Amino acid sequence: MPAALALVATGASHAALTGAGDLIFTSYNGDEDGLAFVVLKDVAPNTVVYFRDDEWNGSAFNTGESATSWNSGASVIAAGTVVRFSSYDTNVRAASVGTLTGVINTNFGLANSDETVYAYLGSSVNAPTAFLSAIANASFGTPTSSGNTGVLTNTGLTAGLNALALNTAANAGSTSPDFGQYNGVRSGKADFAGYAAEIGNLANWTVGGNGDYATTVPNTTAFTVTPAVPEPASVAMLVAGLGAIGVLARRRAAR
């Protein structure tokens, strides 16, 4: 069924996620009814996240679909972790990290066409305060469009950065592909925020058309960072400073 899926973190969870791009989707699979995302900031213990299968129309979500809640678990989830949700349309739906629980048990599942998935923070499932990311297997709609895709209006999200329309990929093979996965770099950046542009670039994605991807498992390799190496001049200044401190310490000890 064409629908939209929303991801919500409650304000009471005190998660480090605060705004657009803190969480970005890395995989969508309408055949397996699964998805994956990377957190680009640490996630606090027992963060509660809601997934809601309704379209955003620019000011509110439609009704008639479903929602689940995800509890991140008792430990901090480190930035760079990729979380996979599988078998979303069944009672044995699972998360690779944390737990999934059905909240509104109507029409679970990810559609093969006209589907939009949102991620956002909110004080409740009906009160979003900051959208984090979105992914669609068709173009994002407009508030006046008659289609079943959700819109980006009033979300603060940017298409091609933290909002991904898979059908616009050069290798999509379909106007509404069943499957898409980020296959770009996952190491070598100086900070996690540096991966946002890589993920947002659909040239770094493998996007499938109308094939059978029911057994395709998404890549859950974690993203890592490589801190920048200090310039030689900076190292020299640091060494000189430490040397000066050592001289002063010896003089004081000799008094």
PDB file of C-alpha atoms in Angstrom:
ATOM      1  CA  MET A   1       0.000   0.000   0.000  1.00  0.00           C
ATOM      2  CA  PRO A   2       1.497   3.411  -0.912  1.00  0.00           C
ATOM      3  CA  ALA A   3       2.280   5.162   2.305  1.00  0.00           C
ATOM      4  CA  ALA A   4       4.760   7.210   4.242  1.00  0.00           C
ATOM      5  CA  LEU A   5       6.780   6.055   7.208  1.00  0.00           C
ATOM      6  CA  ALA A   6       7.824   8.408   9.981  1.00  0.00           C
ATOM      7  CA  LEU A   7      10.544   8.087  12.574  1.00  0.00           C
ATOM      8  CA  VAL A   8      10.087   9.998  15.820  1.00  0.00           C
ATOM      9  CA  ALA A   9      12.196  10.328  18.949  1.00  0.00           C
ATOM     10  CA  THR A  10      10.430  11.567  22.053  1.00  0.00           C
ATOM     11  CA  GLY A  11      11.721  14.683  23.739  1.00  0.00           C
ATOM     12  CA  ALA A  12      11.848  12.847  27.077  1.00  0.00           C
ATOM     13  CA  SER A  13      14.560  10.499  25.810  1.00  0.00           C
ATOM     14  CA  HIS A  14      17.325  13.154  25.999  1.00  0.00           C
ATOM     15  CA  ALA A  15      18.927  11.745  22.841  1.00  0.00           C
ATOM     16  CA  ALA A  16      21.822  13.607  21.248  1.00  0.00           C
ATOM     17  CA  LEU A  17      19.878  13.694  17.977  1.00  0.00           C
ATOM     18  CA  THR A  18      18.718  17.275  17.488  1.00  0.00           C
ATOM     19  CA  GLY A  19      18.192  18.170  13.838  1.00  0.00           C
ATOM     20  CA  ALA A  20      18.459  17.496  10.124  1.00  0.00           C
ATOM     21  CA  GLY A  21      21.210  15.047   9.195  1.00  0.00           C
ATOM     22  CA  ASP A  22      21.896  13.685  12.690  1.00  0.00           C
ATOM     23  CA  LEU A  23      20.373  10.438  11.449  1.00  0.00           C
ATOM     24  CA  ILE A  24      20.348   9.475   7.763  1.00  0.00           C
ATOM     25  CA  PHE A  25      18.829   6.474   6.025  1.00  0.00           C
ATOM     26  CA  THR A  26      21.309   4.152   4.285  1.00  0.00           C
ATOM     27  CA  SER A  27      18.993   1.463   2.896  1.00  0.00           C
ATOM     28  CA  TYR A  28      15.398   0.925   1.796  1.00  0.00           C
ATOM     29  CA  ASN A  29      13.889  -2.425   0.776  1.00  0.00           C
ATOM     30  CA  GLY A  30      10.221  -2.626  -0.169  1.00  0.00           C
ATOM     31  CA  ASP A  31      10.454  -6.357  -0.935  1.00  0.00           C
ATOM     32  CA  GLU A  32      11.993  -7.436   2.370  1.00  0.00           C
ATOM     33  CA  ASP A  33      10.111  -4.710   4.277  1.00  0.00           C
ATOM     34  CA  GLY A  34      13.292  -3.438   5.831  1.00  0.00           C
ATOM     35  CA  LEU A  35      15.440  -0.363   6.115  1.00  0.00           C
ATOM     36  CA  ALA A  36      18.658   0.838   7.699  1.00  0.00           C
ATOM     37  CA  PHE A  37      20.017   4.131   8.955  1.00  0.00           C
ATOM     38  CA  VAL A  38      23.225   5.506  10.441  1.00  0.00           C
ATOM     39  CA  VAL A  39      23.334   7.758  13.483  1.00  0.00           C
ATOM     40  CA  LEU A  40      25.875  10.543  13.036  1.00  0.00           C
ATOM     41  CA  LYS A  41      25.643  11.522  16.698  1.00  0.00           C
ATOM     42  CA  ASP A  42      25.599   9.400  19.856  1.00  0.00           C
ATOM     43  CA  VAL A  43      22.156   8.168  20.917  1.00  0.00           C
ATOM     44  CA  ALA A  44      21.372   8.215  24.639  1.00  0.00           C
ATOM     45  CA  PRO A  45      20.309   5.027  26.451  1.00  0.00           C
ATOM     46  CA  ASN A  46      16.641   4.059  26.142  1.00  0.00           C
ATOM     47  CA  THR A  47      15.900   6.585  23.435  1.00  0.00           C
ATOM     48  CA  VAL A  48      12.393   5.870  22.140  1.00  0.00           C
ATOM     49  CA  VAL A  49      11.820   6.256  18.413  1.00  0.00           C
ATOM     50  CA  TYR A  50       8.477   5.901  16.649  1.00  0.00           C
ATOM     51  CA  PHE A  51       8.001   4.717  13.073  1.00  0.00           C
ATOM     52  CA  ARG A  52       4.740   5.883  11.595  1.00  0.00           C
ATOM     53  CA  ASP A  53       3.343   4.748   8.272  1.00  0.00           C
ATOM     54  CA  ASP A  54       1.417   7.890   7.284  1.00  0.00           C
ATOM     55  CA  GLU A  55       2.107  10.704   4.801  1.00  0.00           C
ATOM     56  CA  TRP A  56       3.281  14.138   5.929  1.00  0.00           C
ATOM     57  CA  ASN A  57       1.234  16.777   4.094  1.00  0.00           C
ATOM     58  CA  GLY A  58       3.208  19.872   5.056  1.00  0.00           C
ATOM     59  CA  SER A  59       1.591  20.513   8.420  1.00  0.00           C
ATOM     60  CA  ALA A  60       0.550  17.129   9.845  1.00  0.00           C
ATOM     61  CA  PHE A  61       0.525  13.400   9.200  1.00  0.00           C
ATOM     62  CA  ASN A  62      -2.409  11.652   7.593  1.00  0.00           C
ATOM     63  CA  THR A  63      -3.983   8.739   9.470  1.00  0.00           C
ATOM     64  CA  GLY A  64      -5.000   5.182   8.646  1.00  0.00           C
ATOM     65  CA  GLU A  65      -1.654   3.418   8.603  1.00  0.00           C
ATOM     66  CA  SER A  66       0.556   2.138  11.453  1.00  0.00           C
ATOM     67  CA  ALA A  67       3.299   2.940  13.947  1.00  0.00           C
ATOM     68  CA  THR A  68       5.989   1.116  15.888  1.00  0.00           C
ATOM     69  CA  SER A  69       8.269   2.235  18.679  1.00  0.00           C
ATOM     70  CA  TRP A  70      11.989   1.505  18.830  1.00  0.00           C
ATOM     71  CA  ASN A  71      13.831   1.521  22.150  1.00  0.00           C
ATOM     72  CA  SER A  72      17.560   1.973  21.583  1.00  0.00           C
ATOM     73  CA  GLY A  73      18.489  -0.103  24.634  1.00  0.00           C
ATOM     74  CA  ALA A  74      20.317   0.398  27.918  1.00  0.00           C
ATOM     75  CA  SER A  75      23.635   1.534  26.427  1.00  0.00           C
ATOM     76  CA  VAL A  76      24.702   4.563  24.423  1.00  0.00           C
ATOM     77  CA  ILE A  77      24.661   3.886  20.685  1.00  0.00           C
ATOM     78  CA  ALA A  78      27.884   5.338  19.324  1.00  0.00           C
ATOM     79  CA  ALA A  79      27.895   7.718  16.389  1.00  0.00           C
ATOM     80  CA  GLY A  80      28.585   5.814  13.190  1.00  0.00           C
ATOM     81  CA  THR A  81      26.460   2.815  14.157  1.00  0.00           C
ATOM     82  CA  VAL A  82      24.169   1.458  11.438  1.00  0.00           C
ATOM     83  CA  VAL A  83      20.830   0.107  12.672  1.00  0.00           C
ATOM     84  CA  ARG A  84      18.845  -2.352  10.567  1.00  0.00           C
ATOM     85  CA  PHE A  85      15.108  -3.022  10.805  1.00  0.00           C
ATOM     86  CA  SER A  86      13.885  -6.239   9.167  1.00  0.00           C
ATOM     87  CA  SER A  87      10.508  -7.889   8.542  1.00  0.00           C
ATOM     88  CA  TYR A  88       8.762  -4.662   9.438  1.00  0.00           C
ATOM     89  CA  ASP A  89       5.440  -6.018   8.174  1.00  0.00           C
ATOM     90  CA  THR A  90       5.304  -9.005  10.555  1.00  0.00           C
ATOM     91  CA  ASN A  91       4.823  -9.652  14.251  1.00  0.00           C
ATOM     92  CA  VAL A  92       8.445 -10.794  14.447  1.00  0.00           C
ATOM     93  CA  ARG A  93       9.837  -7.471  13.192  1.00  0.00           C
ATOM     94  CA  ALA A  94      13.356  -6.993  14.499  1.00  0.00           C
ATOM     95  CA  ALA A  95      16.042  -4.377  15.054  1.00  0.00           C
ATOM     96  CA  SER A  96      19.769  -5.119  14.959  1.00  0.00           C
ATOM     97  CA  VAL A  97      20.139  -2.788  17.945  1.00  0.00           C
ATOM     98  CA  GLY A  98      17.390  -2.186  20.504  1.00  0.00           C
ATOM     99  CA  THR A  99      13.819  -3.465  20.239  1.00  0.00           C
ATOM    100  CA  LEU A 100      10.777  -2.802  18.033  1.00  0.00           C
ATOM    101  CA  THR A 101       7.201  -2.824  19.322  1.00  0.00           C
ATOM    102  CA  GLY A 102       3.967  -2.312  17.397  1.00  0.00           C
ATOM    103  CA  VAL A 103       1.998   0.767  18.500  1.00  0.00           C
ATOM    104  CA  ILE A 104      -0.707   1.200  15.852  1.00  0.00           C
ATOM    105  CA  ASN A 105      -1.297  -2.229  14.362  1.00  0.00           C
ATOM    106  CA  THR A 106      -2.701  -1.311  10.956  1.00  0.00           C
ATOM    107  CA  ASN A 107      -1.205  -1.940   7.499  1.00  0.00           C
ATOM    108  CA  PHE A 108       2.377  -2.592   8.533  1.00  0.00           C
ATOM    109  CA  GLY A 109       4.901  -2.711   5.717  1.00  0.00           C
ATOM    110  CA  LEU A 110       6.959  -0.738   3.215  1.00  0.00           C
ATOM    111  CA  ALA A 111       5.466  -0.225  -0.231  1.00  0.00           C
ATOM    112  CA  ASN A 112       7.227  -0.883  -3.541  1.00  0.00           C
ATOM    113  CA  SER A 113       5.904   2.396  -4.931  1.00  0.00           C
ATOM    114  CA  ASP A 114       4.986   5.896  -3.766  1.00  0.00           C
ATOM    115  CA  GLU A 115       6.540   5.377  -0.340  1.00  0.00           C
ATOM    116  CA  THR A 116       8.175   8.054   1.808  1.00  0.00           C
ATOM    117  CA  VAL A 117      10.014   7.494   5.078  1.00  0.00           C
ATOM    118  CA  TYR A 118      10.631  10.359   7.501  1.00  0.00           C
ATOM    119  CA  ALA A 119      12.789  10.606  10.601  1.00  0.00           C
ATOM    120  CA  TYR A 120      11.970  13.296  13.141  1.00  0.00           C
ATOM    121  CA  LEU A 121      12.106  14.309  16.782  1.00  0.00           C
ATOM    122  CA  GLY A 122       8.903  15.160  18.591  1.00  0.00           C
ATOM    123  CA  SER A 123       7.175  15.543  21.916  1.00  0.00           C
ATOM    124  CA  SER A 124       4.800  12.801  20.720  1.00  0.00           C
ATOM    125  CA  VAL A 125       4.102  10.797  17.584  1.00  0.00           C
ATOM    126  CA  ASN A 126       1.727  13.561  16.431  1.00  0.00           C
ATOM    127  CA  ALA A 127       3.925  16.523  17.348  1.00  0.00           C
ATOM    128  CA  PRO A 128       7.173  16.639  15.344  1.00  0.00           C
ATOM    129  CA  THR A 129       9.662  19.287  16.428  1.00  0.00           C
ATOM    130  CA  ALA A 130      12.712  18.557  14.242  1.00  0.00           C
ATOM    131  CA  PHE A 131      12.930  16.342  11.172  1.00  0.00           C
ATOM    132  CA  LEU A 132      16.147  14.350  10.819  1.00  0.00           C
ATOM    133  CA  SER A 133      15.975  12.618   7.441  1.00  0.00           C
ATOM    134  CA  ALA A 134      13.670  11.294   4.732  1.00  0.00           C
ATOM    135  CA  ILE A 135      13.839   8.666   2.013  1.00  0.00           C
ATOM    136  CA  ALA A 136      11.391   7.955  -0.806  1.00  0.00           C
ATOM    137  CA  ASN A 137      11.229   5.443  -3.645  1.00  0.00           C
ATOM    138  CA  ALA A 138       9.429   8.077  -5.724  1.00  0.00           C
ATOM    139  CA  SER A 139       9.806  11.833  -5.977  1.00  0.00           C
ATOM    140  CA  PHE A 140       8.739  13.845  -2.968  1.00  0.00           C
ATOM    141  CA  GLY A 141       5.281  15.286  -3.447  1.00  0.00           C
ATOM    142  CA  THR A 142       3.919  18.788  -3.015  1.00  0.00           C
ATOM    143  CA  PRO A 143       1.172  19.899  -0.618  1.00  0.00           C
ATOM    144  CA  THR A 144      -1.250  20.177  -3.547  1.00  0.00           C
ATOM    145  CA  SER A 145      -0.276  16.943  -5.326  1.00  0.00           C
ATOM    146  CA  SER A 146      -2.757  14.090  -5.526  1.00  0.00           C
ATOM    147  CA  GLY A 147      -0.109  11.367  -5.205  1.00  0.00           C
ATOM    148  CA  ASN A 148       0.612   9.192  -2.199  1.00  0.00           C
ATOM    149  CA  THR A 149       4.169  10.363  -1.513  1.00  0.00           C
ATOM    150  CA  GLY A 150       4.870  12.629   1.427  1.00  0.00           C
ATOM    151  CA  VAL A 151       6.289  16.133   1.102  1.00  0.00           C
ATOM    152  CA  LEU A 152       9.302  18.014   2.480  1.00  0.00           C
ATOM    153  CA  THR A 153       7.388  21.221   3.117  1.00  0.00           C
ATOM    154  CA  ASN A 154       8.005  22.560   6.641  1.00  0.00           C
ATOM    155  CA  THR A 155      10.413  19.741   7.491  1.00  0.00           C
ATOM    156  CA  GLY A 156      13.662  21.683   7.156  1.00  0.00           C
ATOM    157  CA  LEU A 157      15.079  18.796   5.114  1.00  0.00           C
ATOM    158  CA  THR A 158      17.037  19.260   1.889  1.00  0.00           C
ATOM    159  CA  ALA A 159      16.571  16.991  -1.115  1.00  0.00           C
ATOM    160  CA  GLY A 160      19.889  15.467  -2.143  1.00  0.00           C
ATOM    161  CA  LEU A 161      21.445  15.931   1.287  1.00  0.00           C
ATOM    162  CA  ASN A 162      19.348  14.466   4.090  1.00  0.00           C
ATOM    163  CA  ALA A 163      16.244  13.705   2.017  1.00  0.00           C
ATOM    164  CA  LEU A 164      16.716  11.050  -0.674  1.00  0.00           C
ATOM    165  CA  ALA A 165      14.434  10.320  -3.646  1.00  0.00           C
ATOM    166  CA  LEU A 166      15.726   6.980  -4.949  1.00  0.00           C
ATOM    167  CA  ASN A 167      13.960   7.247  -8.306  1.00  0.00           C
ATOM    168  CA  THR A 168      16.229  10.170  -9.223  1.00  0.00           C
ATOM    169  CA  ALA A 169      19.375   8.006  -9.089  1.00  0.00           C
ATOM    170  CA  ALA A 170      21.021   7.458 -12.475  1.00  0.00           C
ATOM    171  CA  ASN A 171      20.938   3.673 -11.938  1.00  0.00           C
ATOM    172  CA  ALA A 172      17.388   3.527 -10.553  1.00  0.00           C
ATOM    173  CA  GLY A 173      15.975   1.434 -13.404  1.00  0.00           C
ATOM    174  CA  SER A 174      12.441   2.383 -12.381  1.00  0.00           C
ATOM    175  CA  THR A 175      10.334   5.418 -11.556  1.00  0.00           C
ATOM    176  CA  SER A 176       9.599   3.772  -8.205  1.00  0.00           C
ATOM    177  CA  PRO A 177      12.409   1.336  -7.305  1.00  0.00           C
ATOM    178  CA  ASP A 178      11.961  -1.456  -4.773  1.00  0.00           C
ATOM    179  CA  PHE A 179      15.439  -1.216  -3.289  1.00  0.00           C
ATOM    180  CA  GLY A 180      18.216   1.251  -2.598  1.00  0.00           C
ATOM    181  CA  GLN A 181      21.419   1.127  -0.559  1.00  0.00           C
ATOM    182  CA  TYR A 182      24.317   3.474   0.132  1.00  0.00           C
ATOM    183  CA  ASN A 183      27.586   1.874  -1.011  1.00  0.00           C
ATOM    184  CA  GLY A 184      29.987   4.787  -0.588  1.00  0.00           C
ATOM    185  CA  VAL A 185      32.853   5.331   1.839  1.00  0.00           C
ATOM    186  CA  ARG A 186      32.422   4.512   5.530  1.00  0.00           C
ATOM    187  CA  SER A 187      35.886   5.472   6.760  1.00  0.00           C
ATOM    188  CA  GLY A 188      38.446   8.228   6.335  1.00  0.00           C
ATOM    189  CA  LYS A 189      36.389  11.274   7.335  1.00  0.00           C
ATOM    190  CA  ALA A 190      37.638  13.563  10.106  1.00  0.00           C
ATOM    191  CA  ASP A 191      34.180  13.688  11.711  1.00  0.00           C
ATOM    192  CA  PHE A 192      30.857  11.919  11.308  1.00  0.00           C
ATOM    193  CA  ALA A 193      29.111  14.984   9.894  1.00  0.00           C
ATOM    194  CA  GLY A 194      31.402  14.668   6.886  1.00  0.00           C
ATOM    195  CA  TYR A 195      29.511  11.561   5.758  1.00  0.00           C
ATOM    196  CA  ALA A 196      26.215  13.408   5.267  1.00  0.00           C
ATOM    197  CA  ALA A 197      27.108  14.722   1.805  1.00  0.00           C
ATOM    198  CA  GLU A 198      28.446  11.298   0.774  1.00  0.00           C
ATOM    199  CA  ILE A 199      25.204   9.573   1.760  1.00  0.00           C
ATOM    200  CA  GLY A 200      23.091  12.305   0.201  1.00  0.00           C
ATOM    201  CA  ASN A 201      24.809  11.834  -3.165  1.00  0.00           C
ATOM    202  CA  LEU A 202      22.788   9.161  -4.990  1.00  0.00           C
ATOM    203  CA  ALA A 203      25.786   8.436  -7.222  1.00  0.00           C
ATOM    204  CA  ASN A 204      27.053   6.557  -4.152  1.00  0.00           C
ATOM    205  CA  TRP A 205      23.952   4.345  -4.023  1.00  0.00           C
ATOM    206  CA  THR A 206      22.961   1.083  -5.666  1.00  0.00           C
ATOM    207  CA  VAL A 207      19.296   1.370  -6.603  1.00  0.00           C
ATOM    208  CA  GLY A 208      17.268  -1.563  -7.933  1.00  0.00           C
ATOM    209  CA  GLY A 209      14.193  -1.408 -10.124  1.00  0.00           C
ATOM    210  CA  ASN A 210      11.343  -3.896  -9.932  1.00  0.00           C
ATOM    211  CA  GLY A 211      13.393  -6.999  -9.142  1.00  0.00           C
ATOM    212  CA  ASP A 212      13.136  -9.355  -6.182  1.00  0.00           C
ATOM    213  CA  TYR A 213      15.170  -8.106  -3.223  1.00  0.00           C
ATOM    214  CA  ALA A 214      13.349 -10.062  -0.517  1.00  0.00           C
ATOM    215  CA  THR A 215      16.542 -11.834   0.585  1.00  0.00           C
ATOM    216  CA  THR A 216      18.907  -8.879   0.160  1.00  0.00           C
ATOM    217  CA  VAL A 217      20.630  -7.946   3.419  1.00  0.00           C
ATOM    218  CA  PRO A 218      21.721  -4.311   3.826  1.00  0.00           C
ATOM    219  CA  ASN A 219      25.281  -3.331   4.620  1.00  0.00           C
ATOM    220  CA  THR A 220      25.499  -2.624   8.357  1.00  0.00           C
ATOM    221  CA  THR A 221      29.228  -1.849   8.475  1.00  0.00           C
ATOM    222  CA  ALA A 222      29.770   0.992  10.936  1.00  0.00           C
ATOM    223  CA  PHE A 223      31.062   4.398   9.847  1.00  0.00           C
ATOM    224  CA  THR A 224      34.374   5.431  11.430  1.00  0.00           C
ATOM    225  CA  VAL A 225      36.372   8.649  11.648  1.00  0.00           C
ATOM    226  CA  THR A 226      40.066   9.437  11.357  1.00  0.00           C
ATOM    227  CA  PRO A 227      41.007  12.521  13.411  1.00  0.00           C
ATOM    228  CA  ALA A 228      43.026  15.079  11.489  1.00  0.00           C
ATOM    229  CA  VAL A 229      46.819  14.892  11.963  1.00  0.00           C
ATOM    230  CA  PRO A 230      48.200  18.128  13.501  1.00  0.00           C
ATOM    231  CA  GLU A 231      50.340  20.307  11.240  1.00  0.00           C
ATOM    232  CA  PRO A 232      54.128  20.127  11.940  1.00  0.00           C
ATOM    233  CA  ALA A 233      54.113  23.748  13.112  1.00  0.00           C
ATOM    234  CA  SER A 234      51.367  22.968  15.620  1.00  0.00           C
ATOM    235  CA  VAL A 235      53.296  19.964  16.920  1.00  0.00           C
ATOM    236  CA  ALA A 236      56.441  22.090  17.271  1.00  0.00           C
ATOM    237  CA  MET A 237      54.556  24.718  19.254  1.00  0.00           C
ATOM    238  CA  LEU A 238      53.103  22.037  21.517  1.00  0.00           C
ATOM    239  CA  VAL A 239      56.538  20.521  22.167  1.00  0.00           C
ATOM    240  CA  ALA A 240      58.013  23.957  22.853  1.00  0.00           C
ATOM    241  CA  GLY A 241      55.200  24.730  25.264  1.00  0.00           C
ATOM    242  CA  LEU A 242      55.669  21.473  27.133  1.00  0.00           C
ATOM    243  CA  GLY A 243      59.412  22.135  27.297  1.00  0.00           C
ATOM    244  CA  ALA A 244      58.844  25.572  28.798  1.00  0.00           C
ATOM    245  CA  ILE A 245      56.515  24.108  31.407  1.00  0.00           C
ATOM    246  CA  GLY A 246      59.176  21.538  32.276  1.00  0.00           C
ATOM    247  CA  VAL A 247      61.846  24.241  32.734  1.00  0.00           C
ATOM    248  CA  LEU A 248      59.595  26.250  35.032  1.00  0.00           C
ATOM    249  CA  ALA A 249      58.775  23.159  37.062  1.00  0.00           C
ATOM    250  CA  ARG A 250      62.476  22.351  37.546  1.00  0.00           C
ATOM    251  CA  ARG A 251      63.276  25.920  38.608  1.00  0.00           C
ATOM    252  CA  ARG A 252      60.548  25.859  41.217  1.00  0.00           C
ATOM    253  CA  ALA A 253      61.726  22.500  42.509  1.00  0.00           C
ATOM    254  CA  ALA A 254      65.299  23.843  42.846  1.00  0.00           C
ATOM    255  CA  ARG A 255      64.261  26.748  45.101  1.00  0.00           C
TER     256      ARG A 255
END
